[in-house]
Coordinates of C-alpha atoms in Angstrom, one line a residue:
M1 CA -60.8 21.2 40.3
F2 CA -63.1 24.3 40.0
A3 CA -60.2 26.6 39.2
N4 CA -62.6 29.0 37.2
L5 CA -65.4 29.3 39.6
K6 CA -64.6 32.6 41.1
A7 CA -64.8 33.9 37.8
R8 CA -68.2 31.9 36.7
L9 CA -69.8 33.2 39.8
R10 CA -68.9 36.7 39.6
N11 CA -72.1 37.8 38.1
C12 CA -74.4 35.3 39.9
R13 CA -76.2 36.7 43.3
G14 CA -75.5 33.1 44.9
V15 CA -75.7 29.5 44.0
L16 CA -78.9 27.5 44.3
V17 CA -78.2 23.7 45.4
D18 CA -80.0 21.3 43.6
S19 CA -81.4 18.5 45.7
N20 CA -79.3 15.5 43.6
V21 CA -76.3 17.2 45.1
L22 CA -77.7 17.2 48.4
F23 CA -78.9 13.7 48.1
D24 CA -75.5 12.5 47.4
L25 CA -74.0 13.8 50.8
A26 CA -77.1 12.5 52.8
M27 CA -76.7 9.1 51.5
S28 CA -72.8 9.2 51.2
D29 CA -73.1 8.4 47.4
P30 CA -69.9 6.3 46.8
K31 CA -69.9 7.8 43.1
W32 CA -70.6 11.5 43.6
S33 CA -70.3 12.3 47.0
A34 CA -66.6 13.3 47.1
W35 CA -67.4 15.2 43.8
S36 CA -70.8 16.8 45.4
S37 CA -68.8 18.0 48.6
Q38 CA -66.0 19.7 46.4
A39 CA -68.7 21.5 44.4
I40 CA -70.3 22.6 47.4
A41 CA -67.3 23.6 49.1
G42 CA -66.1 25.3 46.2
C43 CA -69.6 27.5 45.7
R44 CA -69.5 28.4 49.4
E45 CA -66.0 29.7 49.3
N46 CA -66.7 31.8 46.3
S47 CA -70.7 32.8 47.0
E48 CA -73.5 32.2 49.2
L49 CA -75.6 29.1 48.6
F50 CA -79.5 28.6 48.7
I51 CA -82.1 26.1 48.8
N52 CA -85.9 26.9 48.2
P53 CA -88.9 25.0 49.5
I54 CA -89.0 22.4 46.6
I55 CA -85.6 21.3 47.1
Y56 CA -86.2 21.3 51.0
S57 CA -89.2 19.2 50.6
E58 CA -87.3 17.0 48.1
V59 CA -84.2 16.4 50.5
S60 CA -86.7 15.8 53.3
V61 CA -87.7 12.2 52.6
S62 CA -84.1 10.9 53.3
F63 CA -84.6 12.2 57.2
A64 CA -87.0 11.2 59.9
T65 CA -87.6 14.4 61.5
I66 CA -87.5 18.0 60.5
E67 CA -84.8 18.3 63.3
A68 CA -82.4 15.6 61.4
L69 CA -82.8 17.6 58.2
D70 CA -82.4 21.3 59.5
A71 CA -79.2 19.7 61.0
A72 CA -78.0 18.5 57.5
L73 CA -79.0 21.4 56.1
P74 CA -78.5 24.5 58.4
P75 CA -79.7 28.0 57.5
E76 CA -76.4 29.5 57.9
V77 CA -74.7 27.4 55.4
Y78 CA -78.0 26.8 53.0
H79 CA -79.7 30.2 53.1
R80 CA -83.6 29.7 52.4
Q81 CA -85.2 31.7 50.0
S82 CA -88.7 31.7 48.8
L83 CA -89.9 30.9 45.5
P84 CA -90.3 33.8 43.2
W85 CA -93.8 34.0 41.7
E86 CA -92.1 35.4 38.0
A87 CA -90.6 31.9 38.5
G88 CA -93.6 30.4 38.7
F89 CA -94.6 32.0 35.3
L90 CA -91.1 31.1 33.6
A91 CA -91.6 27.5 35.0
G92 CA -94.8 27.0 33.5
K93 CA -93.7 28.1 30.1
C94 CA -90.6 26.0 29.9
Y95 CA -92.7 22.6 31.0
L96 CA -95.1 23.8 28.5
A97 CA -92.4 24.1 25.5
Y98 CA -90.7 20.8 27.0
R99 CA -94.1 18.9 26.5
R100 CA -94.7 20.5 23.0
R101 CA -91.5 18.9 22.0
G102 CA -92.8 15.5 23.0
G103 CA -91.5 15.6 26.6
T104 CA -93.1 13.1 28.9
R105 CA -95.0 14.1 31.8
T106 CA -92.6 12.1 34.0
A107 CA -90.2 15.1 33.9
P108 CA -91.2 16.6 37.1
L109 CA -92.6 20.4 36.9
P110 CA -90.4 21.1 40.2
D111 CA -87.2 20.9 38.1
F112 CA -88.1 23.7 35.8
Y113 CA -89.3 25.7 39.0
I114 CA -86.0 25.3 40.2
G115 CA -84.3 26.5 36.9
A116 CA -86.4 29.0 36.7
H117 CA -85.9 30.4 40.2
A118 CA -82.1 30.5 39.5
A119 CA -82.9 32.1 35.9
V120 CA -85.4 34.7 37.8
R121 CA -83.3 35.8 40.8
N122 CA -79.7 35.5 39.0
L123 CA -78.3 32.4 40.5
A124 CA -75.9 29.7 39.4
L125 CA -77.4 26.3 40.0
L126 CA -75.4 23.5 41.4
T127 CA -76.7 20.2 39.8
R128 CA -75.7 16.8 38.4
D129 CA -78.4 16.7 36.1
A130 CA -77.8 19.5 33.8
A131 CA -79.0 18.7 30.3
R132 CA -82.5 19.8 30.9
Y133 CA -81.3 23.3 32.6
Q134 CA -79.0 24.0 29.8
T135 CA -81.9 23.2 27.1
Y136 CA -84.6 25.4 28.6
F137 CA -82.8 27.9 30.7
P138 CA -79.8 28.6 28.4
G139 CA -78.5 31.8 30.1
L140 CA -78.2 29.8 33.2
E141 CA -74.8 29.6 34.9
I142 CA -74.8 25.9 35.6
I143 CA -72.2 24.1 38.0
H144 CA -72.0 20.3 37.0
P145 CA -69.7 17.6 36.6
G146 CA -69.1 17.9 32.9
K147 CA -68.3 21.6 33.4
Q148 CA -65.9 22.8 35.9

């Protein structure tokens, strides 16, 4: 399923796992949990997995306690990485470009921050929502259902 994943990740410093992929597992999504589980396993086999505080906070809404969240996202599997200041600048510029192109305010700035984090730290991004990331971060290695 992810035959060329090792080659695609060779020049990346790891894989940032987007919250939508983690939600698939946490919620046992009938449509996406199998794909997300295989994608995470493939990425983990070939690289390190990362999350950031935005992803952590987005996923936290599915858990009653921090202990349950940490059990679902163990730090030895999903390495915590802080948000780089450079990513904040890049996220703001990409969001501004999005708004100038007519984008609505309903598109959350956190998505741009996640893409910028991956771009600045040379991380691949594992997500199901690739379109916006491809548009605003064209050099980013994106692992998504349409590109395996």
